[in-house]
Coordinates of C-alpha atoms and ligand atoms in Angstrom, one line a residue:
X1 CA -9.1 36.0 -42.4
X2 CA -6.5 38.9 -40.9
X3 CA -5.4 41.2 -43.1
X4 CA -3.2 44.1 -42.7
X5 CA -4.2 47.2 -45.0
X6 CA -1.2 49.6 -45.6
X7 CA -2.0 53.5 -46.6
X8 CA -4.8 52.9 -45.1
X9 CA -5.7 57.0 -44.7
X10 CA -5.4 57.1 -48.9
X11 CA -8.5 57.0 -50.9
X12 CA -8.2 52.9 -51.5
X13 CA -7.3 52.5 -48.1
X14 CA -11.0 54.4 -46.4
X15 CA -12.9 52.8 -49.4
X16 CA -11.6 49.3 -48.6
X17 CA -12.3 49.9 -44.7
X18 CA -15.6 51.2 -45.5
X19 CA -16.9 47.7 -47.9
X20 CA -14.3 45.3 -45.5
X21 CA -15.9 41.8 -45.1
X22 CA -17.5 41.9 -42.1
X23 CA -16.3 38.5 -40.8
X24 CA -12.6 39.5 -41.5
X25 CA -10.9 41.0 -38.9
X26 CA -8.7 44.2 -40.6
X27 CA -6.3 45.8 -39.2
X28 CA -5.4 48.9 -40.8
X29 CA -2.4 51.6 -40.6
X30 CA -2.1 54.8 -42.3
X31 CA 1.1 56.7 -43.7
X32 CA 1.6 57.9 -40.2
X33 CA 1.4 54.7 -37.9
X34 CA 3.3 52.4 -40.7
X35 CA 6.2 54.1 -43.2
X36 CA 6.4 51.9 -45.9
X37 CA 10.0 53.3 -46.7
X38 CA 10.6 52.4 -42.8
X39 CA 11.7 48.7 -43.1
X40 CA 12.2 48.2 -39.4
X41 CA 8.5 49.5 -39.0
X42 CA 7.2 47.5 -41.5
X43 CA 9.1 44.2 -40.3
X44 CA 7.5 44.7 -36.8
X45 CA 3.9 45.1 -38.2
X46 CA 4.0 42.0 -40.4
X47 CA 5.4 40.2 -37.6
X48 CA 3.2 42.0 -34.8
X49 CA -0.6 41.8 -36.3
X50 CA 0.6 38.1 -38.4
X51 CA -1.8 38.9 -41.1
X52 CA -2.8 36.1 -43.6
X53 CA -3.0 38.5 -46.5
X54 CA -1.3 42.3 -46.9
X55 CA -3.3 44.7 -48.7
X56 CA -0.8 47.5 -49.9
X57 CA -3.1 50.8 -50.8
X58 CA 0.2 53.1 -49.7
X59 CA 1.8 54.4 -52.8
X60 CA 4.1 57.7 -53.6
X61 CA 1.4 58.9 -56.2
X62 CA 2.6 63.0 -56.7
X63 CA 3.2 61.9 -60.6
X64 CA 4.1 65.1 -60.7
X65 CA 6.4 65.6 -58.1
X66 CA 7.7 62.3 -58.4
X67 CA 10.0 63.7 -61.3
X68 CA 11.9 65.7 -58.8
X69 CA 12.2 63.3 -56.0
X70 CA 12.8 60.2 -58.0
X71 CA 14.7 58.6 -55.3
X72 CA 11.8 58.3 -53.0
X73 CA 8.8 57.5 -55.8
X74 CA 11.5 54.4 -56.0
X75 CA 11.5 53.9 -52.1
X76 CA 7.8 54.1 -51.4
X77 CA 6.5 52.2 -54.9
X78 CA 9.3 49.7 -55.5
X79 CA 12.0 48.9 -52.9
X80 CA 9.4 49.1 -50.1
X81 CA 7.0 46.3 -52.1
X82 CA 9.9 44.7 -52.9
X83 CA 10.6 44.2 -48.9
X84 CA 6.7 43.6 -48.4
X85 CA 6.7 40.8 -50.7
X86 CA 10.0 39.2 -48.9
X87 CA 8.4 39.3 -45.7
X88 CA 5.1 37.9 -46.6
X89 CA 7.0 35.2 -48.5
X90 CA 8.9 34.4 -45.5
X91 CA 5.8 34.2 -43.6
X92 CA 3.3 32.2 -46.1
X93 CA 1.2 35.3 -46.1
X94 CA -1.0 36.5 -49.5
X95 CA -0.3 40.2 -50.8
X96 CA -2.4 42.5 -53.2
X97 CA -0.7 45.4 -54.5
X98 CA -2.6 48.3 -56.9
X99 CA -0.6 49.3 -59.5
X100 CA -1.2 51.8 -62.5
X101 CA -2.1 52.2 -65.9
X102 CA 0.9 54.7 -66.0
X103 CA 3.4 51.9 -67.0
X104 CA 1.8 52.0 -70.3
X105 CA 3.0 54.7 -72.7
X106 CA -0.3 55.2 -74.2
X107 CA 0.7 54.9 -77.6
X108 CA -2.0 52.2 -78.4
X109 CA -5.1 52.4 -79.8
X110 CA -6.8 49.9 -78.4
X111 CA -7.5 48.6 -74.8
X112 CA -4.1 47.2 -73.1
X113 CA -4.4 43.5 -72.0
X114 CA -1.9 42.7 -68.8
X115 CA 0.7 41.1 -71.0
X116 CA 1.0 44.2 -73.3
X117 CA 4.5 45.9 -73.5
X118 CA 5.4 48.3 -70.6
X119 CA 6.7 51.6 -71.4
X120 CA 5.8 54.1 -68.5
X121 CA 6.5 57.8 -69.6
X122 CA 7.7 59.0 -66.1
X123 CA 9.3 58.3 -63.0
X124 CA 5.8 57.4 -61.2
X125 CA 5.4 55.1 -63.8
X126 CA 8.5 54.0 -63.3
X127 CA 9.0 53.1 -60.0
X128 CA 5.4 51.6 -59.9
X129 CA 6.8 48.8 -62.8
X130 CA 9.5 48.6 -61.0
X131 CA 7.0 47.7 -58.1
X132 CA 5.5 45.3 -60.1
X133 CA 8.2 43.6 -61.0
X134 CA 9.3 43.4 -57.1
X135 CA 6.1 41.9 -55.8
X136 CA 6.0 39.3 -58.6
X137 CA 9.7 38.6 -58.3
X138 CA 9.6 38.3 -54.6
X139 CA 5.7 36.7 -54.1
X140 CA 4.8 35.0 -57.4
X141 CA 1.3 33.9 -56.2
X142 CA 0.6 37.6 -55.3
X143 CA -1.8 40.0 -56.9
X144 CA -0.8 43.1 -59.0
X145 CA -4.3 45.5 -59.6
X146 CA -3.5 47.9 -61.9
X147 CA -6.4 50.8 -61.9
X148 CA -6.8 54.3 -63.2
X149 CA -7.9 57.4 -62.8
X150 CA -9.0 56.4 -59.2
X151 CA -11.7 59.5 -57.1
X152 CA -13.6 59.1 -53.9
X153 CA -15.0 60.9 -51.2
X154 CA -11.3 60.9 -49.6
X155 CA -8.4 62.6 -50.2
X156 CA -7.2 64.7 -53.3
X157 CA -8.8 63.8 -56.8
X158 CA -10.0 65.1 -59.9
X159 CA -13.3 64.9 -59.1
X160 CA -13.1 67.5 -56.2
X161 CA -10.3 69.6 -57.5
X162 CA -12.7 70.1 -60.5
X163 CA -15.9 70.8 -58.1
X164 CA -13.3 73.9 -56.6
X165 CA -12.7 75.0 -59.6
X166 CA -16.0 75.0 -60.7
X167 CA -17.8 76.7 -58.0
X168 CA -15.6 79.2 -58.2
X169 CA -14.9 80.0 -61.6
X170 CA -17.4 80.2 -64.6
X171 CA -15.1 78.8 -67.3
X172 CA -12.4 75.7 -66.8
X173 CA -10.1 74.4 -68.9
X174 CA -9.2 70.7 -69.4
X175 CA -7.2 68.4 -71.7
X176 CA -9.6 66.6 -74.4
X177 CA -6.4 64.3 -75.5
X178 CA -5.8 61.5 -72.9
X179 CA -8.2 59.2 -72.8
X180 CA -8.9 56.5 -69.7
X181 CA -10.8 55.0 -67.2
X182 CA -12.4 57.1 -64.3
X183 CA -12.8 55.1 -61.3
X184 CA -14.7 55.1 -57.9
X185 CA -12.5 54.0 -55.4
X186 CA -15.6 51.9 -53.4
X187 CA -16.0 50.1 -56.0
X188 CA -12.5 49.3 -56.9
X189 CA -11.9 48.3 -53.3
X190 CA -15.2 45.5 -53.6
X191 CA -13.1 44.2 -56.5
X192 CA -10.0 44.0 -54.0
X193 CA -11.8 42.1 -51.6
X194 CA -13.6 39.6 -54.3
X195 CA -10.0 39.3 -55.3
X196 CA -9.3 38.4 -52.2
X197 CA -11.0 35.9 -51.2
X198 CA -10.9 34.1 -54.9
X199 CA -7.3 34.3 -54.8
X200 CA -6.7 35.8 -57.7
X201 CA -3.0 36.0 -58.4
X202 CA -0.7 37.9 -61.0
X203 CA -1.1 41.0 -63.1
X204 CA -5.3 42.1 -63.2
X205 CA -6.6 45.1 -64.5
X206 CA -9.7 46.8 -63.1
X207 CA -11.3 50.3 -64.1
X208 CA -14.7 51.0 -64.3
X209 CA -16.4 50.5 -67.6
X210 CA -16.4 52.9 -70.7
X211 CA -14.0 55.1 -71.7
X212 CA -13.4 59.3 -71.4
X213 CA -11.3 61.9 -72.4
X214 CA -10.4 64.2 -68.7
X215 CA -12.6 66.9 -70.6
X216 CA -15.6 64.2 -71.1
X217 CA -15.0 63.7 -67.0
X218 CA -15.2 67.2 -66.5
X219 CA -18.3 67.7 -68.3
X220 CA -19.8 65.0 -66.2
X221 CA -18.7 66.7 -62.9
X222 CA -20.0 69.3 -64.0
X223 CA -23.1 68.2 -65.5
X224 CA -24.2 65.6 -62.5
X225 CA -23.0 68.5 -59.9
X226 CA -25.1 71.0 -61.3
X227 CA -28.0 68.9 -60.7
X228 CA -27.3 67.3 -57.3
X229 CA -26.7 71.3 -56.3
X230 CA -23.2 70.7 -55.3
X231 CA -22.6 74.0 -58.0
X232 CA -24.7 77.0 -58.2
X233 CA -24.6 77.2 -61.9
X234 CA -23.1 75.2 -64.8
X235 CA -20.0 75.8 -66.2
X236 CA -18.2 76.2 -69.5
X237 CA -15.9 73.0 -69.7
X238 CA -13.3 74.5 -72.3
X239 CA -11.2 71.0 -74.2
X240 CA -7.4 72.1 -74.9
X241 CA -4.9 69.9 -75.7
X242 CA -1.9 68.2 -73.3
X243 CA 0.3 71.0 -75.1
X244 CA -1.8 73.5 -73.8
X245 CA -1.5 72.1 -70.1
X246 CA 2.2 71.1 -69.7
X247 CA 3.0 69.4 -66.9
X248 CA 6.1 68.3 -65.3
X249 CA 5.0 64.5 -65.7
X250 CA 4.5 63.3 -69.6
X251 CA 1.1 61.7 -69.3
X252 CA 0.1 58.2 -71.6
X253 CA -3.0 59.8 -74.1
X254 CA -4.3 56.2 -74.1
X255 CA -4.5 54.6 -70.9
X256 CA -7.5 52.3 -71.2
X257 CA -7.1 48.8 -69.5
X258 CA -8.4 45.8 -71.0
X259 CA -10.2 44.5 -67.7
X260 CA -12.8 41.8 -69.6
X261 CA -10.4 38.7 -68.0
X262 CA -10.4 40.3 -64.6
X263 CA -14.4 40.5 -64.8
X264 CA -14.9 37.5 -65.6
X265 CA -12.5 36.0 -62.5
X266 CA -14.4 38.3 -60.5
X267 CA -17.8 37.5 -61.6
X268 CA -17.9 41.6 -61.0
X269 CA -19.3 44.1 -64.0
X270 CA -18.8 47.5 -62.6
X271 CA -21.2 50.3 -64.5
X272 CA -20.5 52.4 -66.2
X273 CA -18.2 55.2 -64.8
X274 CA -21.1 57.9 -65.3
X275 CA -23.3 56.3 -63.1
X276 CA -20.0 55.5 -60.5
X277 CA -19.4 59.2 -60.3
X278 CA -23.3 60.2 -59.7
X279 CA -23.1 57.8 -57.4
X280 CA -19.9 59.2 -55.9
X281 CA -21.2 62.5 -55.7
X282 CA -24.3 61.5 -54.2
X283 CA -22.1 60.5 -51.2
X284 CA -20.0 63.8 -51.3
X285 CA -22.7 66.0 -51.1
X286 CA -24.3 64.0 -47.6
X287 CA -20.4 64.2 -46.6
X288 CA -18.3 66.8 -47.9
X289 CA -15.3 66.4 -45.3
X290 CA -14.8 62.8 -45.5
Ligands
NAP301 N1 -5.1 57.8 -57.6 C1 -5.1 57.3 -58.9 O1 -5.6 57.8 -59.8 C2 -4.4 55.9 -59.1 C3 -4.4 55.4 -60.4 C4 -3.8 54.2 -60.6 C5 -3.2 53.5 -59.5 N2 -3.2 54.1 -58.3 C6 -2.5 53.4 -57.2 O2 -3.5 53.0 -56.2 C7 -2.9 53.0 -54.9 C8 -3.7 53.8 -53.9 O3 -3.7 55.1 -54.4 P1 -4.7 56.2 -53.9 O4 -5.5 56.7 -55.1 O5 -5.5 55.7 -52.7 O6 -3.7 57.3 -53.5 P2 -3.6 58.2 -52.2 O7 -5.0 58.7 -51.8 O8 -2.5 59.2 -52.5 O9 -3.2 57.2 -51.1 C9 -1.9 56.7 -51.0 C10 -1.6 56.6 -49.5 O10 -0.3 56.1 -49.3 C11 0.3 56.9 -48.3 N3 1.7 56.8 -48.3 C12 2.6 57.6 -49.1 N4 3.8 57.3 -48.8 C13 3.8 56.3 -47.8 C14 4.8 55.6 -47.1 N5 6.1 55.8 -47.2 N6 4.3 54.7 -46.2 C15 3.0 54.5 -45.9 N7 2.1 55.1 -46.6 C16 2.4 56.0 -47.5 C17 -0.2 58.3 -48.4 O11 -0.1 59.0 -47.2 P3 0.2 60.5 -47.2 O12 -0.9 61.2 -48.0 O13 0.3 60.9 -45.8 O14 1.5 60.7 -47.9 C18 -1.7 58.0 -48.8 O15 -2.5 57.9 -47.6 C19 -1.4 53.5 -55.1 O16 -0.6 52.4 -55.2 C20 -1.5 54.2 -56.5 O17 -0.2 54.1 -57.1 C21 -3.8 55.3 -58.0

């Protein structure tokens, strides 16, 4: 199998490099050697590696930011998909594309299955539905993965954001009112690849298991740092409330996925996120500048 990876330099894009099939030959291309939003550029990569399956891990993901730059959240997460899933139409070629638990409005109170209303609270969460609807519209047999909460080794996450924070401060403050998923990237990239070569097709959810609250997170970062020695003592994890932390972005205070269906296709339980993040940190502290 060839398969083209896209954002290849994000945190998806190393992990899925990192657990590749080792038969498979991969070719992959960060932000810098493939622009998404560059349609020439990505017409002559499709048609110059001919990949049997497109693995899209590139995404405009400042939630944030994406409120003031609308325009391009749209370019890079929808109109760009939407030209991915053309081109491997054209071609006969199979495409997985991660989408978000941010196209939910977290309003439930109970685990959301795939077919559950869409509502997304912000422009991210827009223009990621708007990717979804794109990819299916375009490539009905491809794969939409919506995850959540996503940290690795790689890039900017919660997980080391908190570990600055905490080495450097005694006392941290963090919401105790949305509630998700937190979810090692390595593993959700071996649930890519068994997605890949089961075919799986459609909308799939995959998280980790359990459930926590960003302050339950932060007490295990704290907690599981303090004892692998990445911090020198433990902090205080102080729980406010979203009011207390206003952000730009409206956040969904429910975001859990439903992901038993997706398992099951999968044959794949993933552990519980606790043990995902020890695991994770485990790696970090033998390689602290990946
Ligand atoms: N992180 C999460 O918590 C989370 C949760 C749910 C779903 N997801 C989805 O999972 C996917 C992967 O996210 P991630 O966590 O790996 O995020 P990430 O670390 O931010 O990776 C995204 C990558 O996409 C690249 N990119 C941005 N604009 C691009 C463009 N125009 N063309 C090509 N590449 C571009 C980025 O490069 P630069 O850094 O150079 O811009 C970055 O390397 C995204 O679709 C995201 O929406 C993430």
């Amino acid at each position: 199998m060839k398969v083209l990876i896209t954002g290849a330099g994000g945190q998806v894009g190393c992990e899925l490099l990192a657990c590749a099939p080792a038969a498979w030959q991969i070719s992959a291309r960060n932000h810098a050697e493939l622009d998404l939003a560059n349609p020439a550029q990505l017409a002559a990569a499709i048609e110059g590696e001919q990949p049997q399956l497109v693995i899209n891990a590139a995404g405009y993901t400042l939630v944030d930011r994406a409120e003031t730059e609308p325009e391009l959240a749209q370019e890079v997460n929808a109109e760009a998909p939407a030209r991915l899933a053309e081109l491997c139409g054209r071609d006969g070629i199979k495409l997985i594309h991660i989408s978000t638990d941010f196209v939910f409005d977290g309003r439930g109170c109970r685990p959301y299955q795939t077919g559950d209303p869409t509502n997304p609270l912000g422009q991210y969460g827009a223009s990621k539905l708007a990717g979804e609807h794109a990819v299916l519209d375009g490539l009905p047999g491809a794969l939409v993965l919506r995850t959540a909460w996503v940290y690795s080794v790689h890039g900017s996450n919660f997980v080391k954001t908190m570990l600055r924070s905490m080495a450097q401060h005694d006392a941290v403050r963090v919401v105790c009112d949305q509630i998700g998923t937190p979810t090692w990237a390595r593993a959700l990239a071996q649930a890519i690849w068994r997605a890949a070569e089961r075919n799986l097709s459609g909308i799939h959810h995959w998280t980790d298991a359990g459930v926590a609250s960003w302050y339950d997170f932060a007490v295990a970062i704290a907690e599981e740092g303090r004892t692998l020695g990445l911090l020198e003592q433990l902090p205080t994890v102080e729980p406010i409330s979203s009011s207390d932390y206003p952000t730009p972005a409206q956040r969904p205070h429910f975001a859990v996925l439903d992901k038993q269906e997706t398992w099951r296709a999968l044959e794949l339980q993933p552990p519980h996120w606790r043990v995902q993040l020890r695991t994770m940190l485990r790696d970090f502290k033998d390689r602290p500048d990946a």
